[in-house]
Structures are given as C-alpha cells and as structure tokens.
Short mmCIF file of C-alpha atoms and ligand atoms in Angstrom, two decimals:
data_model
loop_
_atom_site.label_atom_id
_atom_site.label_comp_id
_atom_site.label_asym_id
_atom_site.label_seq_id
_atom_site.Cartn_x
_atom_site.Cartn_y
_atom_site.Cartn_z
CA UNK A 1 -9.70 17.23 12.67
CA UNK A 2 -13.25 17.89 13.73
CA UNK A 3 -14.46 14.57 15.03
CA UNK A 4 -17.01 14.45 17.76
CA UNK A 5 -15.22 13.17 20.86
CA UNK A 6 -15.88 9.64 22.07
CA UNK A 7 -18.19 9.33 25.02
CA UNK A 8 -15.35 8.47 27.38
CA UNK A 9 -13.23 11.42 26.37
CA UNK A 10 -14.14 15.09 26.52
CA UNK A 11 -13.38 17.39 23.59
CA UNK A 12 -11.20 19.54 25.87
CA UNK A 13 -9.13 16.71 27.25
CA UNK A 14 -8.53 15.35 23.73
CA UNK A 15 -7.26 18.72 22.47
CA UNK A 16 -5.19 19.36 25.60
CA UNK A 17 -3.43 16.01 25.63
CA UNK A 18 -2.84 16.07 21.88
CA UNK A 19 -1.07 19.42 22.23
CA UNK A 20 1.07 18.35 25.20
CA UNK A 21 2.01 15.08 23.53
CA UNK A 22 3.28 17.11 20.59
CA UNK A 23 5.57 19.18 22.77
CA UNK A 24 6.78 16.07 24.60
CA UNK A 25 7.68 14.05 21.51
CA UNK A 26 9.41 16.93 19.74
CA UNK A 27 11.83 17.46 22.60
CA UNK A 28 12.79 13.81 23.11
CA UNK A 29 16.35 12.72 22.43
CA UNK A 30 16.63 8.99 21.91
CA UNK A 31 19.42 6.77 23.19
CA UNK A 32 20.27 3.70 21.08
CA UNK A 33 18.97 1.30 23.75
CA UNK A 34 15.79 3.22 24.58
CA UNK A 35 12.58 1.29 24.02
CA UNK A 36 10.10 2.72 21.57
CA UNK A 37 6.59 2.58 23.05
CA UNK A 38 4.19 1.59 20.31
CA UNK A 39 0.41 1.75 19.99
CA UNK A 40 -1.27 -0.48 17.37
CA UNK A 41 -4.48 0.79 15.76
CA UNK A 42 -6.19 -2.02 13.86
CA UNK A 43 -4.86 -5.44 14.86
CA UNK A 44 -6.67 -7.62 12.31
CA UNK A 45 -4.99 -9.57 9.51
CA UNK A 46 -2.23 -7.11 8.63
CA UNK A 47 -2.09 -5.35 12.00
CA UNK A 48 -1.16 -8.68 13.53
CA UNK A 49 1.62 -9.23 10.96
CA UNK A 50 2.97 -5.72 11.54
CA UNK A 51 2.85 -6.27 15.30
CA UNK A 52 4.82 -9.52 14.83
CA UNK A 53 7.36 -7.60 12.74
CA UNK A 54 7.89 -5.08 15.55
CA UNK A 55 7.96 -7.78 18.23
CA UNK A 56 11.12 -9.11 16.57
CA UNK A 57 12.93 -6.13 18.02
CA UNK A 58 13.82 -5.89 21.69
CA UNK A 59 13.81 -2.10 21.70
CA UNK A 60 10.09 -1.81 20.98
CA UNK A 61 7.40 -2.29 23.57
CA UNK A 62 3.70 -2.68 22.85
CA UNK A 63 1.99 -0.30 25.25
CA UNK A 64 -1.44 0.06 23.60
CA UNK A 65 -3.64 -1.86 21.22
CA UNK A 66 -6.86 -0.65 19.63
CA UNK A 67 -9.50 -2.41 17.56
CA UNK A 68 -13.26 -2.62 17.23
CA UNK A 69 -12.97 -6.32 18.04
CA UNK A 70 -12.23 -7.43 21.57
CA UNK A 71 -10.95 -10.86 20.47
CA UNK A 72 -8.37 -9.28 18.16
CA UNK A 73 -7.16 -7.01 20.96
CA UNK A 74 -6.89 -9.94 23.37
CA UNK A 75 -4.84 -11.84 20.80
CA UNK A 76 -2.46 -8.87 20.42
CA UNK A 77 -2.16 -8.42 24.19
CA UNK A 78 -1.27 -12.08 24.67
CA UNK A 79 1.73 -11.96 22.37
CA UNK A 80 3.08 -8.67 23.78
CA UNK A 81 5.98 -8.72 26.25
CA UNK A 82 4.39 -6.19 28.62
CA UNK A 83 0.64 -5.78 29.22
CA UNK A 84 -0.60 -3.12 26.83
CA UNK A 85 -3.72 -1.08 27.41
CA UNK A 86 -6.74 -1.94 25.28
CA UNK A 87 -8.65 0.91 23.65
CA UNK A 88 -11.82 0.66 21.58
CA UNK A 89 -11.49 4.27 20.45
CA UNK A 90 -8.37 5.07 18.44
CA UNK A 91 -8.26 8.66 19.73
CA UNK A 92 -7.49 7.34 23.18
CA UNK A 93 -4.29 5.82 21.81
CA UNK A 94 -3.25 9.28 20.62
CA UNK A 95 -4.20 10.68 23.99
CA UNK A 96 -1.98 8.17 25.81
CA UNK A 97 1.26 9.97 26.74
CA UNK A 98 3.04 6.66 27.11
CA UNK A 99 2.69 6.04 23.34
CA UNK A 100 5.61 7.38 21.25
CA UNK A 101 4.55 6.03 17.89
CA UNK A 102 1.59 4.27 16.30
CA UNK A 103 1.16 1.61 13.64
CA UNK A 104 -2.08 2.02 11.67
CA UNK A 105 -3.48 -1.07 9.94
CA UNK A 106 -7.16 -0.24 9.61
CA UNK A 107 -8.96 -0.37 6.25
CA UNK A 108 -7.78 2.21 3.70
CA UNK A 109 -10.67 4.67 4.16
CA UNK A 110 -9.48 5.33 7.73
CA UNK A 111 -5.78 5.89 7.04
CA UNK A 112 -5.85 9.64 6.34
CA UNK A 113 -7.98 10.60 9.35
CA UNK A 114 -5.98 8.51 11.80
CA UNK A 115 -2.60 9.40 10.30
CA UNK A 116 -3.19 13.16 10.33
CA UNK A 117 -4.53 13.12 13.88
CA UNK A 118 -1.59 10.97 15.04
CA UNK A 119 0.95 13.36 13.51
CA UNK A 120 -0.79 16.30 15.13
CA UNK A 121 -0.73 14.49 18.46
CA UNK A 122 3.06 14.23 18.16
CA UNK A 123 3.26 10.52 17.37
CA UNK A 124 5.54 9.10 14.71
CA UNK A 125 3.57 6.87 12.35
CA UNK A 126 3.91 3.55 10.55
CA UNK A 127 0.86 3.42 8.26
CA UNK A 128 -0.19 0.56 6.05
CA UNK A 129 -0.47 0.75 2.29
CA UNK A 130 -2.25 1.87 0.21
CA UNK A 131 -1.55 5.20 1.87
CA UNK A 132 -4.97 6.65 1.20
CA UNK A 133 -8.32 6.14 -0.46
CA UNK A 134 -8.06 9.36 -2.49
CA UNK A 135 -5.31 11.47 -4.06
CA UNK A 136 -6.41 14.54 -2.08
CA UNK A 137 -6.08 12.61 1.19
CA UNK A 138 -2.58 11.41 0.29
CA UNK A 139 -1.32 14.89 -0.52
CA UNK A 140 -2.78 16.26 2.72
CA UNK A 141 -1.02 13.45 4.65
CA UNK A 142 2.32 14.47 3.11
CA UNK A 143 1.72 18.08 4.12
CA UNK A 144 0.67 17.21 7.67
CA UNK A 145 3.69 14.91 8.15
CA UNK A 146 6.03 17.70 7.03
CA UNK A 147 4.27 20.43 9.06
CA UNK A 148 4.46 18.32 12.22
CA UNK A 149 7.97 16.98 11.49
CA UNK A 150 6.94 13.38 12.05
CA UNK A 151 8.89 10.28 11.07
CA UNK A 152 6.70 8.22 8.77
CA UNK A 153 6.92 4.78 7.24
CA UNK A 154 4.38 3.52 4.70
CA UNK A 155 3.95 -0.27 4.85
CA UNK A 156 5.38 -0.97 1.39
CA UNK A 157 7.89 -3.32 2.95
CA UNK A 158 9.77 -4.25 -0.22
CA UNK A 159 11.61 -0.94 0.27
CA UNK A 160 13.43 -2.51 3.25
CA UNK A 161 14.36 -5.72 1.43
CA UNK A 162 18.15 -5.74 0.93
CA UNK A 163 18.04 -7.60 -2.39
CA UNK A 164 15.27 -5.42 -3.75
CA UNK A 165 17.25 -2.30 -2.79
CA UNK A 166 20.09 -3.79 -4.80
CA UNK A 167 17.76 -4.56 -7.73
CA UNK A 168 16.44 -0.98 -7.84
CA UNK A 169 19.98 0.41 -7.75
CA UNK A 170 21.14 -1.91 -10.54
CA UNK A 171 18.28 -0.92 -12.83
CA UNK A 172 18.85 2.76 -12.16
CA UNK A 173 22.56 2.28 -12.92
CA UNK A 174 21.68 0.86 -16.32
CA UNK A 175 22.21 -2.90 -15.76
CA UNK A 176 19.39 -3.74 -18.19
CA UNK A 177 19.69 -0.63 -20.35
CA UNK A 178 16.75 1.64 -20.98
CA UNK A 179 13.60 0.11 -19.48
CA UNK A 180 10.79 0.53 -21.96
CA UNK A 181 8.21 -1.75 -20.30
CA UNK A 182 7.69 -2.73 -16.66
CA UNK A 183 4.87 -4.95 -15.51
CA UNK A 184 3.28 -6.33 -12.33
CA UNK A 185 1.02 -9.39 -12.30
CA UNK A 186 -1.82 -10.22 -9.94
CA UNK A 187 -3.01 -13.62 -11.08
CA UNK A 188 -5.77 -15.22 -9.08
CA UNK A 189 -8.58 -17.61 -9.89
CA UNK A 190 -11.60 -17.07 -7.66
CA UNK A 191 -14.05 -18.47 -10.20
CA UNK A 192 -16.93 -19.22 -9.82
CA UNK A 193 -18.19 -17.85 -6.48
CA UNK A 194 -15.44 -15.45 -5.35
CA UNK A 195 -16.37 -14.03 -1.95
CA UNK A 196 -19.98 -15.19 -2.30
CA UNK A 197 -23.10 -13.13 -2.06
CA UNK A 198 -24.22 -13.00 1.58
CA UNK A 199 -27.33 -11.04 2.57
CA UNK A 200 -27.11 -7.89 4.69
CA UNK A 201 -27.55 -8.69 8.37
CA UNK A 202 -27.42 -7.17 11.84
CA UNK A 203 -23.86 -6.08 12.69
CA UNK A 204 -21.99 -7.74 15.54
CA UNK A 205 -22.26 -4.36 17.31
CA UNK A 206 -24.17 -1.40 15.79
CA UNK A 207 -21.92 1.27 17.33
CA UNK A 208 -18.77 -0.55 16.24
CA UNK A 209 -20.09 -0.93 12.67
CA UNK A 210 -20.75 2.81 12.55
CA UNK A 211 -17.18 3.42 13.72
CA UNK A 212 -15.87 0.92 11.17
CA UNK A 213 -17.65 2.85 8.40
CA UNK A 214 -16.26 6.15 9.70
CA UNK A 215 -16.23 8.73 6.88
CA UNK A 216 -17.76 6.29 4.36
CA UNK A 217 -21.51 6.33 3.58
CA UNK A 218 -23.77 4.63 6.11
CA UNK A 219 -24.88 1.26 4.70
CA UNK A 220 -26.35 -1.89 6.26
CA UNK A 221 -23.83 -4.36 7.59
CA UNK A 222 -22.79 -7.03 5.14
CA UNK A 223 -20.03 -9.37 6.23
CA UNK A 224 -18.26 -9.00 2.89
CA UNK A 225 -17.87 -5.27 3.44
CA UNK A 226 -16.10 -5.59 6.76
CA UNK A 227 -13.20 -7.70 8.01
CA UNK A 228 -10.61 -8.45 5.31
CA UNK A 229 -13.13 -8.52 2.44
CA UNK A 230 -13.57 -4.72 2.43
CA UNK A 231 -10.84 -4.65 -0.25
CA UNK A 232 -13.43 -5.73 -2.83
CA UNK A 233 -15.53 -2.56 -2.27
CA UNK A 234 -14.75 0.92 -3.54
CA UNK A 235 -15.90 2.94 -0.52
CA UNK A 236 -13.13 1.39 1.59
CA UNK A 237 -10.44 0.42 -0.89
CA UNK A 238 -9.26 0.72 -4.49
CA UNK A 239 -9.47 -3.03 -5.08
CA UNK A 240 -6.54 -5.22 -6.09
CA UNK A 241 -5.07 -2.33 -8.07
CA UNK A 242 -4.32 -0.37 -4.89
CA UNK A 243 -3.94 -3.50 -2.75
CA UNK A 244 -1.31 -5.56 -4.62
CA UNK A 245 -0.83 -3.01 -7.39
CA UNK A 246 0.66 -0.41 -5.07
CA UNK A 247 3.50 -2.80 -4.10
CA UNK A 248 4.28 -3.35 -7.78
CA UNK A 249 3.88 0.29 -8.78
CA UNK A 250 6.22 1.34 -5.99
CA UNK A 251 8.91 -1.22 -6.85
CA UNK A 252 8.80 -0.47 -10.58
CA UNK A 253 8.70 3.30 -10.08
CA UNK A 254 11.66 3.00 -7.69
CA UNK A 255 13.62 0.96 -10.24
CA UNK A 256 13.12 3.43 -13.07
CA UNK A 257 13.65 6.42 -10.76
CA UNK A 258 10.51 8.33 -11.74
CA UNK A 259 7.97 10.05 -9.52
CA UNK A 260 4.73 10.19 -11.45
CA UNK A 261 3.12 9.16 -14.72
CA UNK A 262 2.16 11.52 -17.52
CA UNK A 263 -0.95 9.57 -18.49
CA UNK A 264 -3.01 6.51 -17.62
CA UNK A 265 -5.55 4.27 -19.31
CA UNK A 266 -7.44 1.22 -18.01
CA UNK A 267 -9.81 -1.49 -19.13
CA UNK A 268 -11.55 -4.28 -17.28
CA UNK A 269 -14.70 -5.44 -15.55
CA UNK A 270 -16.42 -8.20 -13.64
CA UNK A 271 -16.11 -10.89 -16.29
CA UNK A 272 -16.12 -14.17 -14.40
CA UNK A 273 -17.12 -14.00 -10.77
CA UNK A 274 -20.62 -14.23 -9.35
CA UNK A 275 -20.44 -12.43 -5.99
CA UNK A 276 -21.29 -9.04 -4.48
CA UNK A 277 -17.89 -7.38 -5.02
CA UNK A 278 -17.74 -3.98 -6.71
CA UNK A 279 -14.20 -4.07 -8.06
CA UNK A 280 -13.33 -5.74 -11.38
CA UNK A 281 -12.09 -9.31 -11.40
CA UNK A 282 -10.20 -8.67 -14.64
CA UNK A 283 -8.22 -5.49 -15.21
CA UNK A 284 -5.31 -3.99 -17.10
CA UNK A 285 -3.92 -0.55 -16.41
CA UNK A 286 -1.20 1.20 -18.37
CA UNK A 287 0.73 4.26 -17.28
CA UNK A 288 3.00 6.37 -19.48
CA UNK A 289 5.98 7.34 -17.33
CA UNK A 290 7.69 9.21 -20.17
CA UNK A 291 9.97 6.68 -21.90
CA UNK A 292 8.69 3.73 -19.85
CA UNK A 293 5.31 2.11 -19.89
CA UNK A 294 4.20 0.52 -16.61
CA UNK A 295 1.47 -2.09 -16.79
CA UNK A 296 -0.63 -3.74 -14.05
CA UNK A 297 -2.26 -7.01 -14.98
CA UNK A 298 -5.04 -8.54 -12.88
CA UNK A 299 -6.45 -11.72 -14.37
CA UNK A 300 -9.12 -13.84 -12.83
CA UNK A 301 -8.50 -16.95 -14.85
CA UNK A 302 -6.34 -20.02 -14.93
CA UNK A 303 -3.15 -19.14 -13.07
CA UNK A 304 -0.73 -20.04 -15.84
CA UNK A 305 2.51 -18.03 -15.41
CA UNK A 306 2.24 -14.41 -16.54
CA UNK A 307 5.76 -14.55 -17.99
CA UNK A 308 8.51 -17.08 -18.70
CA UNK A 309 9.74 -17.00 -15.09
CA UNK A 310 6.38 -16.75 -13.33
CA UNK A 311 7.64 -13.67 -11.47
CA UNK A 312 5.54 -11.00 -9.75
CA UNK A 313 7.14 -8.24 -11.77
CA UNK A 314 9.38 -7.76 -14.78
CA UNK A 315 11.34 -4.86 -16.22
CA UNK A 316 12.24 -5.17 -19.90
CA UNK A 317 15.24 -3.08 -20.87
CA UNK A 318 17.24 -2.67 -24.06
CA UNK A 319 20.07 -4.77 -22.56
CA UNK A 320 18.09 -7.37 -20.64
CA UNK A 321 15.09 -8.26 -18.54
CA UNK A 322 14.95 -8.20 -14.76
CA UNK A 323 12.46 -10.54 -13.09
CA UNK A 324 11.40 -9.69 -9.55
CA UNK A 325 9.75 -11.67 -6.77
CA UNK A 326 8.93 -10.48 -3.25
CA UNK A 327 12.45 -11.22 -2.07
CA UNK A 328 14.75 -11.91 -5.02
CA UNK A 329 15.63 -10.87 -8.52
CA UNK A 330 17.13 -12.35 -11.64
CA UNK A 331 18.51 -10.74 -14.80
CA UNK A 332 18.41 -12.35 -18.22
CA UNK A 333 20.79 -10.27 -20.34
CA UNK A 334 20.20 -9.61 -24.01
CA UNK A 335 22.94 -9.80 -26.64
CA UNK A 336 22.92 -6.37 -28.22
CA UNK A 337 24.72 -5.03 -31.24
CA UNK A 338 25.62 -1.39 -31.85
CA UNK A 339 25.27 -1.73 -35.61
CA UNK A 340 21.89 -0.97 -37.17
CA UNK A 341 19.62 -3.92 -37.62
CA UNK A 342 20.53 -5.50 -40.97
CA UNK A 343 18.00 -6.70 -43.47
CA UNK A 344 17.40 -10.44 -43.23
CA UNK A 345 18.64 -12.80 -45.90
CA UNK A 346 18.12 -16.52 -46.57
CA UNK A 347 21.66 -17.03 -45.17
CA UNK A 348 20.70 -15.37 -41.82
CA UNK A 349 17.63 -17.56 -41.58
CA UNK A 350 19.76 -20.66 -42.16
CA UNK A 351 22.16 -19.50 -39.40
CA UNK A 352 19.22 -19.03 -36.99
CA UNK A 353 18.04 -22.53 -37.71
CA UNK A 354 21.56 -23.87 -37.03
CA UNK A 355 22.10 -22.21 -33.63
CA UNK A 356 18.49 -22.49 -32.44
CA UNK A 357 18.20 -18.91 -31.27
CA UNK A 358 20.01 -15.67 -31.91
CA UNK A 359 19.77 -14.36 -28.37
CA UNK A 360 22.45 -15.97 -26.27
CA UNK A 361 20.99 -16.73 -22.84
CA UNK A 362 23.71 -16.16 -20.27
CA UNK A 363 23.30 -18.07 -17.00
CA UNK A 364 21.07 -15.81 -14.91
CA UNK A 365 22.27 -14.29 -11.64
CA UNK A 366 19.71 -15.39 -9.07
CA UNK A 367 19.70 -13.76 -5.68
CA UNK A 368 17.92 -14.90 -2.58
CA UNK A 369 16.93 -12.72 0.33
CA UNK A 370 14.04 -11.46 2.35
CA UNK A 371 11.76 -8.45 2.22
CA UNK A 372 10.35 -9.16 5.64
CA UNK A 373 8.08 -6.75 7.42
CA UNK A 374 10.52 -7.04 10.35
CA UNK A 375 13.20 -5.19 8.34
CA UNK A 376 10.71 -2.45 7.60
CA UNK A 377 9.80 -2.22 11.28
CA UNK A 378 13.52 -2.09 12.20
CA UNK A 379 14.02 0.78 9.78
CA UNK A 380 11.09 2.66 11.35
CA UNK A 381 12.42 2.23 14.90
CA UNK A 382 15.90 3.36 13.83
CA UNK A 383 14.50 6.42 12.05
CA UNK A 384 12.31 7.41 15.00
CA UNK A 385 15.50 7.48 17.07
CA UNK A 386 17.70 9.23 14.50
CA UNK A 387 14.90 11.39 12.97
CA UNK A 388 16.10 10.31 9.51
CA UNK A 389 13.67 9.56 6.65
CA UNK A 390 12.37 6.02 6.51
CA UNK A 391 12.87 3.66 3.56
CA UNK A 392 9.28 4.30 2.48
CA UNK A 393 8.66 7.84 3.61
CA UNK A 394 5.17 9.33 3.29
CA UNK A 395 5.98 11.02 -0.04
CA UNK A 396 6.94 7.77 -1.78
CA UNK A 397 3.86 6.11 -0.30
CA UNK A 398 1.75 8.93 -1.72
CA UNK A 399 3.33 8.90 -5.18
CA UNK A 400 2.90 5.14 -5.55
CA UNK A 401 -0.62 5.11 -4.10
CA UNK A 402 -1.86 8.04 -6.16
CA UNK A 403 -0.57 6.44 -9.39
CA UNK A 404 -2.75 3.40 -8.67
CA UNK A 405 -5.76 5.50 -7.64
CA UNK A 406 -5.72 7.38 -10.94
CA UNK A 407 -5.78 3.99 -12.70
CA UNK A 408 -9.13 3.36 -11.04
CA UNK A 409 -10.34 6.79 -12.17
CA UNK A 410 -9.38 5.97 -15.78
CA UNK A 411 -11.42 2.77 -15.48
CA UNK A 412 -14.43 4.56 -13.96
CA UNK A 413 -14.41 7.33 -16.54
CA UNK A 414 -13.51 5.00 -19.46
CA UNK A 415 -10.88 7.46 -20.58
CA UNK A 416 -7.24 8.12 -21.43
CA UNK A 417 -6.26 10.60 -18.74
CA UNK A 418 -3.35 13.03 -18.86
CA UNK A 419 -1.90 13.74 -15.42
CA UNK A 420 -0.16 16.87 -14.20
CA UNK A 421 2.03 15.70 -11.32
CA UNK A 422 2.58 19.25 -10.00
CA UNK A 423 -1.07 20.12 -9.47
CA UNK A 424 -2.16 16.47 -9.10
CA UNK A 425 -5.01 16.99 -11.50
CA UNK A 426 -6.07 15.64 -14.88
CA UNK A 427 -5.54 18.16 -17.66
CA UNK A 428 -7.65 16.71 -20.47
CA UNK A 429 -10.80 15.64 -18.61
CA UNK A 430 -12.18 18.04 -15.96
CA UNK A 431 -14.97 15.59 -15.06
CA UNK A 432 -12.39 13.02 -13.96
CA UNK A 433 -11.04 15.44 -11.34
CA UNK A 434 -14.16 15.01 -9.25
CA UNK A 435 -12.96 11.48 -8.41
CA UNK A 436 -9.85 12.79 -6.69
CA UNK A 437 -11.74 12.99 -3.40
CA UNK A 438 -15.22 12.33 -1.97
CA UNK A 439 -17.52 13.94 0.55
CA UNK A 440 -17.04 12.46 4.01
CA UNK A 441 -20.01 11.48 6.12
CA UNK A 442 -20.63 14.04 8.90
CA UNK A 443 -18.96 14.83 11.24
CA UNK A 444 -15.75 13.54 9.67
CA UNK A 445 -13.34 16.06 8.16
CA UNK A 446 -9.91 15.66 6.60
CA UNK A 447 -7.68 17.28 9.23
N1 NAD B 1 1.71 -4.34 3.52
C1 NAD B 1 1.02 -5.40 3.14
O1 NAD B 1 1.55 -6.28 2.48
C2 NAD B 1 -0.43 -5.53 3.54
C3 NAD B 1 -1.03 -6.80 3.56
C4 NAD B 1 -2.37 -6.89 3.94
C5 NAD B 1 -3.09 -5.73 4.25
N2 NAD B 1 -2.48 -4.52 4.20
C6 NAD B 1 -3.24 -3.29 4.54
O2 NAD B 1 -3.59 -3.30 5.91
C7 NAD B 1 -4.83 -2.64 6.11
C8 NAD B 1 -5.78 -3.56 6.90
O3 NAD B 1 -6.07 -4.70 6.14
P1 NAD B 1 -6.41 -6.12 6.83
O4 NAD B 1 -6.30 -7.14 5.80
O5 NAD B 1 -5.60 -6.23 8.06
O6 NAD B 1 -7.95 -5.90 7.24
P2 NAD B 1 -8.73 -6.48 8.52
O7 NAD B 1 -10.16 -6.22 8.30
O8 NAD B 1 -8.29 -7.87 8.82
O9 NAD B 1 -8.19 -5.59 9.71
C9 NAD B 1 -8.55 -4.23 9.89
C10 NAD B 1 -8.80 -4.02 11.37
O10 NAD B 1 -9.06 -2.63 11.60
C11 NAD B 1 -10.06 -2.54 12.59
N3 NAD B 1 -10.74 -1.26 12.50
C12 NAD B 1 -11.53 -0.80 11.50
N4 NAD B 1 -12.00 0.44 11.78
C13 NAD B 1 -11.48 0.76 12.99
C14 NAD B 1 -11.61 1.90 13.82
N5 NAD B 1 -12.35 2.96 13.48
N6 NAD B 1 -10.95 1.91 15.01
C15 NAD B 1 -10.20 0.82 15.39
N7 NAD B 1 -10.04 -0.28 14.63
C16 NAD B 1 -10.67 -0.31 13.44
C17 NAD B 1 -10.99 -3.70 12.32
O11 NAD B 1 -11.73 -4.04 13.45
C18 NAD B 1 -10.03 -4.80 11.87
O12 NAD B 1 -9.65 -5.65 12.92
C19 NAD B 1 -5.35 -2.28 4.72
O13 NAD B 1 -5.07 -0.95 4.44
C20 NAD B 1 -4.57 -3.20 3.81
O14 NAD B 1 -4.38 -2.68 2.51
C21 NAD B 1 -1.17 -4.41 3.87
#
C-alpha cells in the first residue's frame, strides 16, 4: 500500500518492520496456553464490544489500542488486564512487533486498506462486517489473505453461534424441504426526524477528521457523517443493507448452501424521514440464487411484526418454515402430500370449515442459545493457534458482503442486474460495473 508515512514514523522503518513482522509471525508455533497479543484498531461502539468479547478469554492480552479519539482509547486501556500502548496512527500498531493479531472495527471505508496492510505486516486479522465498501476491495482482501497465509475472521458472529450452526446444517440436510424463499427483516421506525439535520461545523481535530475520511472524498465535518452515524452515508457504508443486511444474507446463504446470486433487483427511497442521510429509509432487495429467492426488507414504519413469529429471518421450504432470531430457531412443519393437488369440491370446503385449517401445526421445536461475539473471538484465537480456517473466513465475508453491495448498485442504477459470480461483474448492464469500485482520494491506494 502506498500511504504516506505518519509524521512519527519514517517510510523506511514502516517497510522494514512490516517485513520482519511477517517473517516472525510465519515461523511461530503456538502452544495451547500461549497468550495471543492483540491490537485493536477502532475502539468505538463495535470495537468496544469486540474487545469485550476477546477479554472473556484468558489467553488473549490487549497490547495495543488505536483510535482517533483519546477518550475511547483511555476507556479501552482501563478495561484491559495489562497496560496496552495507545496509538493514534493505525500503522504503528502494525509496526509493533509485540502485536500478533489485530481486530479492525473502523468504519467500512477503512476496512480494506487496514486489512491488507495488516496481512502484509504478518498479523492475523479479525475484521468487522461488512467486509468492504466495494466488491473490488473485498476480492482483493481475499487474495491478500491467501497470498500472505493469514488467519482471518469476519465479524459476522452468527457463524459461531452453536444453535445457528445447527439451524444451517438442518436446512442444508433438507429439514424444511426445498427452500424457495428466504427473507431478512430490518424494521425500524425513525420517523419523523431520524438522525436530524445538523449543520457542518469545525471538526474536533482537523488532522483526525482527515484521517477519519481516509480514502473517501474530502468534505466538511458534519457530526452525522462521523461516529456511529456514518452508516447512513454512502461514502463510508452501504447503509442498513450492508449493515444489518449482511448478517441476514450470510445466515440465509449459509443455510441454503449457495455462494452467490445470479441476479438482483431493488426498489426503495427516502419516503418518510426528514434528515440529512443519503441511504433509503425504505428498501426491498431481491436476489435470485437459482431455485431460491432471498429478500431483504427494510421498512421505516410502524414496527408491526414482519411475519407471524416476529423473527429476524425466515426460510420457507416445501416441507416447513424455519424462523430465525439472533440466537435461536424454530421450525413450523408443513403437512405435505405426495399426490398431485386435487381439484376442490364443495365437500372439501365443508371439511376445511369443520377442522378450521388444513395445515396441521405441529408443536414447534424452539431452541435457545447464544451467538455471542465472545464465541466468535474464541474461534479466532483457536484458529490463530491451529492455523485452521475461522468460522467466518474472509471468503464467506466477501461473498455475503458483495451480495449486499450489488443490491445497492441495483437500487442506484434502477435495474435488474445479472451477476457473473466468476468474474464478479454484471453481464447485462456494463454501466453498472463502474459502481464496483471508486477512485480513492490521493495518496490512498488499494494494496
Ligand atoms: N458485527 C456487528 O454486529 C457490528 C455491530 C456494529 C458495528 N459493526 C461494524 O463495526 C464497524 C465500526 O462501527 P461502529 O458502530 O463501531 O462505529 P464508531 O464510529 O462507533 O467506531 C469507529 C471507530 O473507528 C475510529 N476510526 C475511524 N477512522 C480511524 C482511523 N483512520 N484510525 C483509527 N481509528 C479510526 C473512530 O474514531 C471510531 O472510534 C463498522 O464497520 C460496522 O459495520 C459491526
């Protein structure tokens, strides 16, 4: 990556230490009780939760924290067992030989740059979802992870939830028959003011704001663009479709055992909210996964249940429906008959009236459990030591993220887009392909 070095670090020392760290980490053989030395880049809302997840485990030690906010770093230092170093420049974390692995929880537009540089510096990486801002970035991240032989975990933590692992296996084994429709719901009512409409203002620190923007276009500071609220702006995020939608896409894709869609279409807009967000408040996206339609529903309206069970997700199969929440599942089986559907007669209608309903609802099997971030962290630590693939390896993170990103492209281009998963390009709309990446602000380059 060709970034200009930070003032406190020379270009030569950055390159030299990155190379030596690579050699060091490759040759390490881990003992089961060895402590993994972690560096945390981005310790805001999610970074703090991820840090908490890792702190659950005695064989991790926080040795470095990095953020553009001093108060966030101090907060992270306070809850650490040892006294980690504080770095304002993320490249210094990569330069720190005491750091074995990093957790990246900065806004989405920074993930690819930091991830690729971390891999090249010989660090194993836990990176938050959505994996990337663009499809091109995500593919490059997969390649870099493989070239550098790094252990990678994408923060789609449902993959480490025991009961959700069981749910995915059951669906793949045919428990609900052939799944024709799978759906994820993001129901929120932010009407009328949403995130408000604050005026641009002076940043808390001009240099830090420039660093926060990184490869994104230089714009005046607006508090809605920065901490937490960046997810409502396209230069830093793909909106709720890549924010919540990527969790749902990943779970549903995992259940049906398919990598990528054949086509996508989307419709939506800013229908209800009066604020300065760029992303739609109301959206529906549909993907054709070849025999299964996946659907993401984002409604900004009264939060009446999206389905009969008010679940986050549902998979409707020929033999039943599976309802999924963050940490449990439930199947409502369907009574099916092998004989062809008969024509209806007045006698059938009388029978229906007598028994109330034709579909016999069998008592659902409800499972409880947890999809805690701590399980996902545990899996990462174990895999760093064993060099096995994590539960949400970089490739799965990329496949799920890119499916949601192309939903946004369908919305932007108002089109039905056919997707070639091999080349990761649209085949029926060349103009849409220009949205697969964007030009970084100088001097940032995708490494
Ligand atoms: N897995 C999940 O369920 C989940 C939940 C929430 C957020 N996330 C993801 O976590 C990421 C962060 O989201 P958030 O809600 O924590 O946002 P946030 O704004 O609260 O935190 C981001 C932090 O990154 C820091 N940062 C930004 N640029 C930096 C730079 N160049 N160098 C060092 N630090 C920098 C900011 O100062 C901030 O503290 C996003 O990608 C988001 O999608 C995942």
